[in-house]
Coordinates of C-alpha atoms and ligand atoms in Angstrom, one line a residue:
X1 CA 55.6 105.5 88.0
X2 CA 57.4 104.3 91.2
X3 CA 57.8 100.1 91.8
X4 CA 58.9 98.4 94.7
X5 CA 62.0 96.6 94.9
X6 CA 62.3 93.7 97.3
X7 CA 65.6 91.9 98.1
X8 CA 66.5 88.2 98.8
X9 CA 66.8 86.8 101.5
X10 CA 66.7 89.8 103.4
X11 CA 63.8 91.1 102.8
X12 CA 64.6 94.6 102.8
X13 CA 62.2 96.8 100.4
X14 CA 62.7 100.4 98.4
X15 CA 61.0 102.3 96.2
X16 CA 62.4 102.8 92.3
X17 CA 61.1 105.4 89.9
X18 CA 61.0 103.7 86.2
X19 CA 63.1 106.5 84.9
X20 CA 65.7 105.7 87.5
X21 CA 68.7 102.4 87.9
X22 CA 68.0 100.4 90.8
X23 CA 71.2 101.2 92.6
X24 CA 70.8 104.6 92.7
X25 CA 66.8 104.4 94.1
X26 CA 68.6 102.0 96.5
X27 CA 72.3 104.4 97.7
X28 CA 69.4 106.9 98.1
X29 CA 67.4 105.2 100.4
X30 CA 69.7 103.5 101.9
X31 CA 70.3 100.1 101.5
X32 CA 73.9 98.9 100.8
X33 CA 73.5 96.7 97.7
X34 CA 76.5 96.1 96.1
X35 CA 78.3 97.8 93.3
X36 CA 81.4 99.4 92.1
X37 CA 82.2 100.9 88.7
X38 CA 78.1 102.3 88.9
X39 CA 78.4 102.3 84.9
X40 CA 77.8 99.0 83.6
X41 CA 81.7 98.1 83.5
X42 CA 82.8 96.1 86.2
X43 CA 79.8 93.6 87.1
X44 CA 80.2 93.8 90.9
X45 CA 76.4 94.7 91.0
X46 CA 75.1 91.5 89.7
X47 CA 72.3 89.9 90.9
X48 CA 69.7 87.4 90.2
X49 CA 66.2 88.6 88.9
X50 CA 63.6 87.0 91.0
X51 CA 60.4 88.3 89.1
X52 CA 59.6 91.5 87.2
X53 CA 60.4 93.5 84.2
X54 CA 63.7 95.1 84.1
X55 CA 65.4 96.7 81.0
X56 CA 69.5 97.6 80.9
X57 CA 70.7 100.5 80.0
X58 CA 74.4 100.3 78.0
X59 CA 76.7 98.2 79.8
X60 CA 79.7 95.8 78.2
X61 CA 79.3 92.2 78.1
X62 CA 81.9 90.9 80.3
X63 CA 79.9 92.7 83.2
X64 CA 76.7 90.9 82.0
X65 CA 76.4 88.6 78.9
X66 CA 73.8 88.1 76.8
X67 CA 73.5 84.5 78.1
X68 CA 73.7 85.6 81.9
X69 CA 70.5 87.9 81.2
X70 CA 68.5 85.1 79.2
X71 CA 69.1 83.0 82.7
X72 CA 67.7 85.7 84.8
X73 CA 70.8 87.9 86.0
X74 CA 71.0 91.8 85.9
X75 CA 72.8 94.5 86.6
X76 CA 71.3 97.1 89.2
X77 CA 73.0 99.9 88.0
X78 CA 72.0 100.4 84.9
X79 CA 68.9 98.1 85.2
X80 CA 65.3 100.1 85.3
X81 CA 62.3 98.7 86.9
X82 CA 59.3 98.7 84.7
X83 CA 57.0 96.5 87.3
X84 CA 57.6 95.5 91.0
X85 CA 61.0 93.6 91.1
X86 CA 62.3 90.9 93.8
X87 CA 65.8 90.2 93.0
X88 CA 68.4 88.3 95.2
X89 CA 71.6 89.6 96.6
X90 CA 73.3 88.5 99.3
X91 CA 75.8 91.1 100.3
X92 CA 73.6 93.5 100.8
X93 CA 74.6 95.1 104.3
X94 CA 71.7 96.0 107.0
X95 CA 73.0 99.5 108.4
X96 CA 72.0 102.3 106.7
X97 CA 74.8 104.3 104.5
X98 CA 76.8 106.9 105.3
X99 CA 75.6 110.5 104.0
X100 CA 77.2 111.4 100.7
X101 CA 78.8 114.5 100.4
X102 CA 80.5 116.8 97.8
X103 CA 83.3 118.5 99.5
X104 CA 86.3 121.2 98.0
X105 CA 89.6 119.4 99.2
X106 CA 92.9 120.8 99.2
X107 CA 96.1 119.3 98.0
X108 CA 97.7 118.8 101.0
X109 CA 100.9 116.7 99.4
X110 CA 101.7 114.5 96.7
X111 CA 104.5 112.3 97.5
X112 CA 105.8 109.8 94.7
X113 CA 105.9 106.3 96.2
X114 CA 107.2 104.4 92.9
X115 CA 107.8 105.6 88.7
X116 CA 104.1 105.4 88.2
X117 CA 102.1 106.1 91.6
X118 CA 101.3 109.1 93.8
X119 CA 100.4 109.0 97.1
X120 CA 98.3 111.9 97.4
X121 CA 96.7 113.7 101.1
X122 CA 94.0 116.3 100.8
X123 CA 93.1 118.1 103.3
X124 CA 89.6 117.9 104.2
X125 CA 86.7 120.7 105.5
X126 CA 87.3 120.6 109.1
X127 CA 83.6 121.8 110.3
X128 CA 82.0 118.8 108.7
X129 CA 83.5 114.8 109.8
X130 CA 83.5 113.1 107.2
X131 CA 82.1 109.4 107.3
X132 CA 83.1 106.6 105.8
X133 CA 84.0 103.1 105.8
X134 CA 87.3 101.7 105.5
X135 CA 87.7 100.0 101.9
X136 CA 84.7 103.1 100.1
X137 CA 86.1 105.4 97.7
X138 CA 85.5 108.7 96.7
X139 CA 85.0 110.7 93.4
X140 CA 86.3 113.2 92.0
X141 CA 84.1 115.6 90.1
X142 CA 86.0 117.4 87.0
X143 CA 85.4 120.3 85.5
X144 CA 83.3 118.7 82.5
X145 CA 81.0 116.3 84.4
X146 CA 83.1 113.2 84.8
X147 CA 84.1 111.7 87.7
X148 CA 87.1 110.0 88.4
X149 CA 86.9 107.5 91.5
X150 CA 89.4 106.9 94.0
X151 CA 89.5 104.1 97.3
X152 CA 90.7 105.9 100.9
X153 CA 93.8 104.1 102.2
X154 CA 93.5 105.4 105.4
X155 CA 90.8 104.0 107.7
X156 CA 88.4 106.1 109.4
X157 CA 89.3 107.0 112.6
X158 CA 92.2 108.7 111.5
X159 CA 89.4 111.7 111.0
X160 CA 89.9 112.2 114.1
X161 CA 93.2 113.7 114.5
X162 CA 93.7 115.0 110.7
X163 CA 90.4 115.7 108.5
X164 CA 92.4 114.1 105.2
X165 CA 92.7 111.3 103.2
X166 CA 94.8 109.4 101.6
X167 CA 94.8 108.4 97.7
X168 CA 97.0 106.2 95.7
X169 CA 96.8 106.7 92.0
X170 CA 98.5 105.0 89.5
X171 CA 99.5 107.0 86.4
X172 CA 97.6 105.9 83.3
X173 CA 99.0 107.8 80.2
X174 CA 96.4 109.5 78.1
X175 CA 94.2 109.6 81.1
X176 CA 92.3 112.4 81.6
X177 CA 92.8 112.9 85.4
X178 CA 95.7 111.1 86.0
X179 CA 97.3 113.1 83.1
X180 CA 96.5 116.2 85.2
X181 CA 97.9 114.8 88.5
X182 CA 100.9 113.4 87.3
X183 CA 101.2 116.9 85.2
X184 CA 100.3 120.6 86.2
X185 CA 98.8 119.6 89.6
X186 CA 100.2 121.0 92.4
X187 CA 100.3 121.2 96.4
X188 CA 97.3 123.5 97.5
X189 CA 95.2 122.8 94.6
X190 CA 91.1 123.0 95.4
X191 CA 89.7 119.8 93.9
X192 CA 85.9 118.9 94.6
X193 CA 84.8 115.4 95.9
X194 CA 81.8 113.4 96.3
X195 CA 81.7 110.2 98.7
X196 CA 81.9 107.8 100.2
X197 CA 80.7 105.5 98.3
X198 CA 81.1 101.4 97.2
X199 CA 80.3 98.6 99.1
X200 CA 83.8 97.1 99.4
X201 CA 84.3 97.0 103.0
X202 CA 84.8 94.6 106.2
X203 CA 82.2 92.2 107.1
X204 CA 83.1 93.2 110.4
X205 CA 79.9 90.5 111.5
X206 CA 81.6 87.7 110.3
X207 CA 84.6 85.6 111.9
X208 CA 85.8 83.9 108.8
X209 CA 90.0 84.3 108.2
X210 CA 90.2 86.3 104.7
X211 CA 92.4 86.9 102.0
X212 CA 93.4 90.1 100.7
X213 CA 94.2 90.0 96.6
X214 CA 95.4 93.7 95.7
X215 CA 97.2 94.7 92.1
X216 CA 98.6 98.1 91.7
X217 CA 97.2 100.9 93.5
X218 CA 94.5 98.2 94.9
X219 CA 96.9 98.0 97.8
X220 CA 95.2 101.2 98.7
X221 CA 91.7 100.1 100.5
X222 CA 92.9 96.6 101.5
X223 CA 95.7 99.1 103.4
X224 CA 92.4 101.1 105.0
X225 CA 90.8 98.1 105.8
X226 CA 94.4 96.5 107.4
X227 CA 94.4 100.0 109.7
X228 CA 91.1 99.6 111.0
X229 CA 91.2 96.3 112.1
X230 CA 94.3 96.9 114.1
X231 CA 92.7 100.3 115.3
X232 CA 89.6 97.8 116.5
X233 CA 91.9 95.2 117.7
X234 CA 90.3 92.5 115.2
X235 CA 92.4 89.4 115.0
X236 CA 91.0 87.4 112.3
X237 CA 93.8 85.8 110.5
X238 CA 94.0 87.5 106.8
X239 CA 96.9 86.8 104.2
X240 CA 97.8 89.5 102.3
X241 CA 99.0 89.2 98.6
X242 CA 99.8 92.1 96.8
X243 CA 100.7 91.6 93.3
X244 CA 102.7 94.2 90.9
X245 CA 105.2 93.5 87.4
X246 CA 108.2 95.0 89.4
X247 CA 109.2 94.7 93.2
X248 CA 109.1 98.7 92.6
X249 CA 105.0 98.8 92.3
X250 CA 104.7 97.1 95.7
X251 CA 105.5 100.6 96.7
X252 CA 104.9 100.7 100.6
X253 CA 106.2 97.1 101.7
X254 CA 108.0 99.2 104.5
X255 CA 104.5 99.9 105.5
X256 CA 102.8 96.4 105.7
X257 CA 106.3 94.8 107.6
X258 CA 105.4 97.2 110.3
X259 CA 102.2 96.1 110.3
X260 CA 103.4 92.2 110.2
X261 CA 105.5 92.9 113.6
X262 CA 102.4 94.2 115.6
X263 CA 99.6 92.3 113.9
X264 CA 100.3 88.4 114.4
X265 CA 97.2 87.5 112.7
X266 CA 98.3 89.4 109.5
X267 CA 100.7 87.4 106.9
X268 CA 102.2 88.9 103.9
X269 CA 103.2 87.1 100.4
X270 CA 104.4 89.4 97.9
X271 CA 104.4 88.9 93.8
X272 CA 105.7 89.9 91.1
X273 CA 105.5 89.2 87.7
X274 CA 107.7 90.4 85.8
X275 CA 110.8 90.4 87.5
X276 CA 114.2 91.8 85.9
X277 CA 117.4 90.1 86.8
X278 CA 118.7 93.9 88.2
X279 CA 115.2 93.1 90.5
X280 CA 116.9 90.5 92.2
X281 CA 113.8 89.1 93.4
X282 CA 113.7 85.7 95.4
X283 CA 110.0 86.1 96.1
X284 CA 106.9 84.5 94.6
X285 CA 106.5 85.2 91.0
X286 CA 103.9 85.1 88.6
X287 CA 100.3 86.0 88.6
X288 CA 98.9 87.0 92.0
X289 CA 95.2 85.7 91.8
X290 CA 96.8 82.0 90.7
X291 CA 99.7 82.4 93.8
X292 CA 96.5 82.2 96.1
X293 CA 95.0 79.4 94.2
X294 CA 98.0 77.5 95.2
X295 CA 98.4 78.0 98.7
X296 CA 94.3 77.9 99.8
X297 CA 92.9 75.3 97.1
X298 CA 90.1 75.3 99.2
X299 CA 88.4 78.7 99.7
X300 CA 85.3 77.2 101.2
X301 CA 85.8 78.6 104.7
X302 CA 87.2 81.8 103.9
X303 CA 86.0 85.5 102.5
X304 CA 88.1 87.1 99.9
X305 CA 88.6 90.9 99.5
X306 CA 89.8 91.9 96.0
X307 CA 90.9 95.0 94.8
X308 CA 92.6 96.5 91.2
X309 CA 92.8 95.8 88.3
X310 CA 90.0 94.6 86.5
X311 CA 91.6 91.4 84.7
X312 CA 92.7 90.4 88.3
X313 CA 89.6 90.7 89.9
X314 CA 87.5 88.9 87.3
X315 CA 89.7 86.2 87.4
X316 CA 89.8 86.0 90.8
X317 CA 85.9 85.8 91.6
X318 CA 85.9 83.2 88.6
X319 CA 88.6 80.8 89.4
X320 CA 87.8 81.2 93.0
X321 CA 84.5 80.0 93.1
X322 CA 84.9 77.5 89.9
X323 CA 88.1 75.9 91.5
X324 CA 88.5 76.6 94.9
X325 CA 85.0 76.4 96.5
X326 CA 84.8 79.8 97.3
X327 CA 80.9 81.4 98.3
X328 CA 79.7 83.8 95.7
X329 CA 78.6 85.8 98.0
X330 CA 81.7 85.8 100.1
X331 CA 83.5 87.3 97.7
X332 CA 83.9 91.3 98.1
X333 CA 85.3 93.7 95.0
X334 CA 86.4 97.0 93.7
X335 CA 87.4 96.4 90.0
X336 CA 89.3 99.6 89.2
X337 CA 87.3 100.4 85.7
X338 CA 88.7 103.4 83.5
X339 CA 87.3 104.5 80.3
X340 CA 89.4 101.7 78.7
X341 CA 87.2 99.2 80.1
X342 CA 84.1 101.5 79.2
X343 CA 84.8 101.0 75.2
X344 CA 82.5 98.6 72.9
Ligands
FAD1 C1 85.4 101.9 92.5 C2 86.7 102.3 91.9 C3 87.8 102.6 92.7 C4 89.0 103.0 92.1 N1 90.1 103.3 92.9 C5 91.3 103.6 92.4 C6 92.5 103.9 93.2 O1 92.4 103.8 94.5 N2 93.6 104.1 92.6 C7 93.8 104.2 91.3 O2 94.9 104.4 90.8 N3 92.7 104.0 90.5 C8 91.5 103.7 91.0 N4 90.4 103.5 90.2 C9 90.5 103.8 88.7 C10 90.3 105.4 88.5 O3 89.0 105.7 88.9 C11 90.5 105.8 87.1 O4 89.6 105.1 86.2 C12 91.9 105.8 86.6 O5 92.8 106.5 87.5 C13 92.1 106.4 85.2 O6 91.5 107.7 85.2 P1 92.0 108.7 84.1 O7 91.0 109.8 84.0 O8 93.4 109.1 84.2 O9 92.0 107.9 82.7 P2 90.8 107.7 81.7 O10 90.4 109.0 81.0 O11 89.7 107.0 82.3 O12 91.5 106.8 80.6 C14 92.0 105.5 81.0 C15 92.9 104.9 80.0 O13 92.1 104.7 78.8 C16 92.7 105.3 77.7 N5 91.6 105.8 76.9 C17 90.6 106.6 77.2 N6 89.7 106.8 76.2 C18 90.2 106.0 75.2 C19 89.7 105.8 73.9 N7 88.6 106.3 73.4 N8 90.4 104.9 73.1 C20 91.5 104.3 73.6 N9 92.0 104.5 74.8 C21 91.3 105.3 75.6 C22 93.5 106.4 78.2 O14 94.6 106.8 77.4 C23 94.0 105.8 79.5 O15 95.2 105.1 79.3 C24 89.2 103.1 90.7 C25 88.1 102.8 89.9 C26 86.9 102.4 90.4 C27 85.7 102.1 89.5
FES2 S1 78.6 97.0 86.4 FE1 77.2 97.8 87.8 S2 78.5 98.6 89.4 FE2 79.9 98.0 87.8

């Protein structure tokens, strides 16, 4: 049976089959609700049930509790429609999507940018532009049928000179994919991808000033989205603060202080938390999410644009808008999920 789907307050309507999540009736026709992990993980694609029947598929608690689905929340990917549904989200984004594609890739280089992170370029199809926007990511599809997903840290229009991307990827030992990558990979490798997707990007329709919260490797979309607002000249004022345990896993600082000399609107506070007295760090120390907490205790004026990993991002959408004032719905996320976060 097919149901419609109506979202709040935009009014924008799709069609869902009742064998089939939400999300994906919705990426498929086109309407940019928001998600991340796509497998019940992360909790980025919550939303409030208006009216109908919907039944979850597996997902963990911490993405939706018990309690949050008693009081009329859900999660679109992995909720099913078994009636006409109205739910209300308010991120979701009025253009239509980008096409998603699966493309073979090459290894174009792998460069080690600090002990546990690879910046890797593959080189692209060059008959077929590929479209996306600064901040999506991509997937990789392995041999078995898993995918692995990774966030473009170049922005778009750099597609026009080079068809490549950039990816960072932090080694996690025991991974499956990063295992192979930080292993027997090599230069000129064919990988496949499919993408873009996620709906982590600039709300380029907005004039709010914005803060940028990236741990780890989630330097690498908040560095897309830094490269196209210079490429589009947009000078709203945005603090970045990239958080790592070592002055080591901020691994491209060379790369943002260019940045800070030719983009006034752009600050830059770094932290670490776990500095070593060999580190000689005179920076800001601690946890990053609480370092912002500190400078804007108000967030009431401002979007926030979160990326990494996932302990940091939940606590920053929940402190954010418990403490500092912070819009729900001006908060924008990709929690980088694994497996790990996948276990019951
Ligand atoms: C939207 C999105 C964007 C992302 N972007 C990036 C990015 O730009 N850069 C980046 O570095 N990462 C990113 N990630 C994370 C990335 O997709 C992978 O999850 C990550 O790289 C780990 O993949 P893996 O295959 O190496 O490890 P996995 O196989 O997923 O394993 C992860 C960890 O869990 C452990 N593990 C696995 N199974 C078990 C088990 N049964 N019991 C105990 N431990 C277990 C492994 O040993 C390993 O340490 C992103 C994730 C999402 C959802
Ligand atoms: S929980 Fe639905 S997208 Fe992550």
């Amino acid at each position: 049976m097919t149901f419609t789907i109506t979202v709040e307050p935009s009014g924008r309507t799709f069609t869902a089959e009742d064998s089939e999540p939400i999300l994906v009736a919705g990426i498929r026709q086109g309407i940019g609700l928001p998600y991340g992990c796509k497998d019940g993980a992360c909790g980025s694609c919550k939303c409030k049930l208006v009216s109908g029947t919907v039944t979850h598929g597996h997902h963990q608690p911490k993405a939706l509790s018990a309690e949050e689905e008693a009081s009329g929340y859900m999660l679109t990917c992995c909720g099913v429609a078994h009636s006409d549904v109205v739910l209300e989200s308010r991120q979701v984004t009025e253009v239509g999507a980008f096409p998603i594609k699966k493309m073979p890739v090459r290894v174009a280089s792998m460069e080690r940018a600090s002990h546990d992170v690879i910046v890797l370029r593959l080189q692209l199809p060059a008959s077929d532009a590929f479209q996306y926007r600064a901040g999506q990511y991509v997937e990789f599809l392995l041999r078995d049928g898993d995918r692995r997903s990774y966030s473009m840290a170049n922005a778009p229009h750099t597609q026009a000179t080079a068809p490549s991307i950039e990816l960072h990827l932090r080694h996690m030992p025991g991974g499956k994919f990063t295992d192979h990558v930080f292993g027997p990979m090599k230069e000129k490798d064919i990988l496949r991808i499919e993408g873009p997707y996620g709906s982590f990007f600039l709300r380029e329709d907005s004039d709010k000033p914005m803060v940028f919260l990236a741990s780890g490797t989630g330097f690498a979309p908040i560095k897309a989205v830094i490269e196209h607002m210079q490429h589009k000249g947009i000078t709203r004022p945005a603090t970045l603060y990239w958080g790592g345990r070592r002055p080591a896993d901020l691994y491209q600082s060379a790369w943002i202080e260019a940045r800070l000399a030719e983009m006034p609107n752009l600050r830059y506070v770094p932290v670490v938390s776990h500095a070593e007295a060999e580190d000689a760090w005179t920076g800001r120390t601690g946890f990053v999410h609480l370092a912002v907490l500190e400078d804007f205790p108000d967030l009431s004026g401002y979007e926030v644009y979160a990326c990494g990993a996932p302990i940091v991002v939940e606590s920053a959408q929940r402190d954010y808008v418990a403490r500092a004032g912070l819009l729900e719905e001006n908060f924008f996320a990709d929690s980088f999920t694994s497996a790990i976060d996948k276990l019951d």
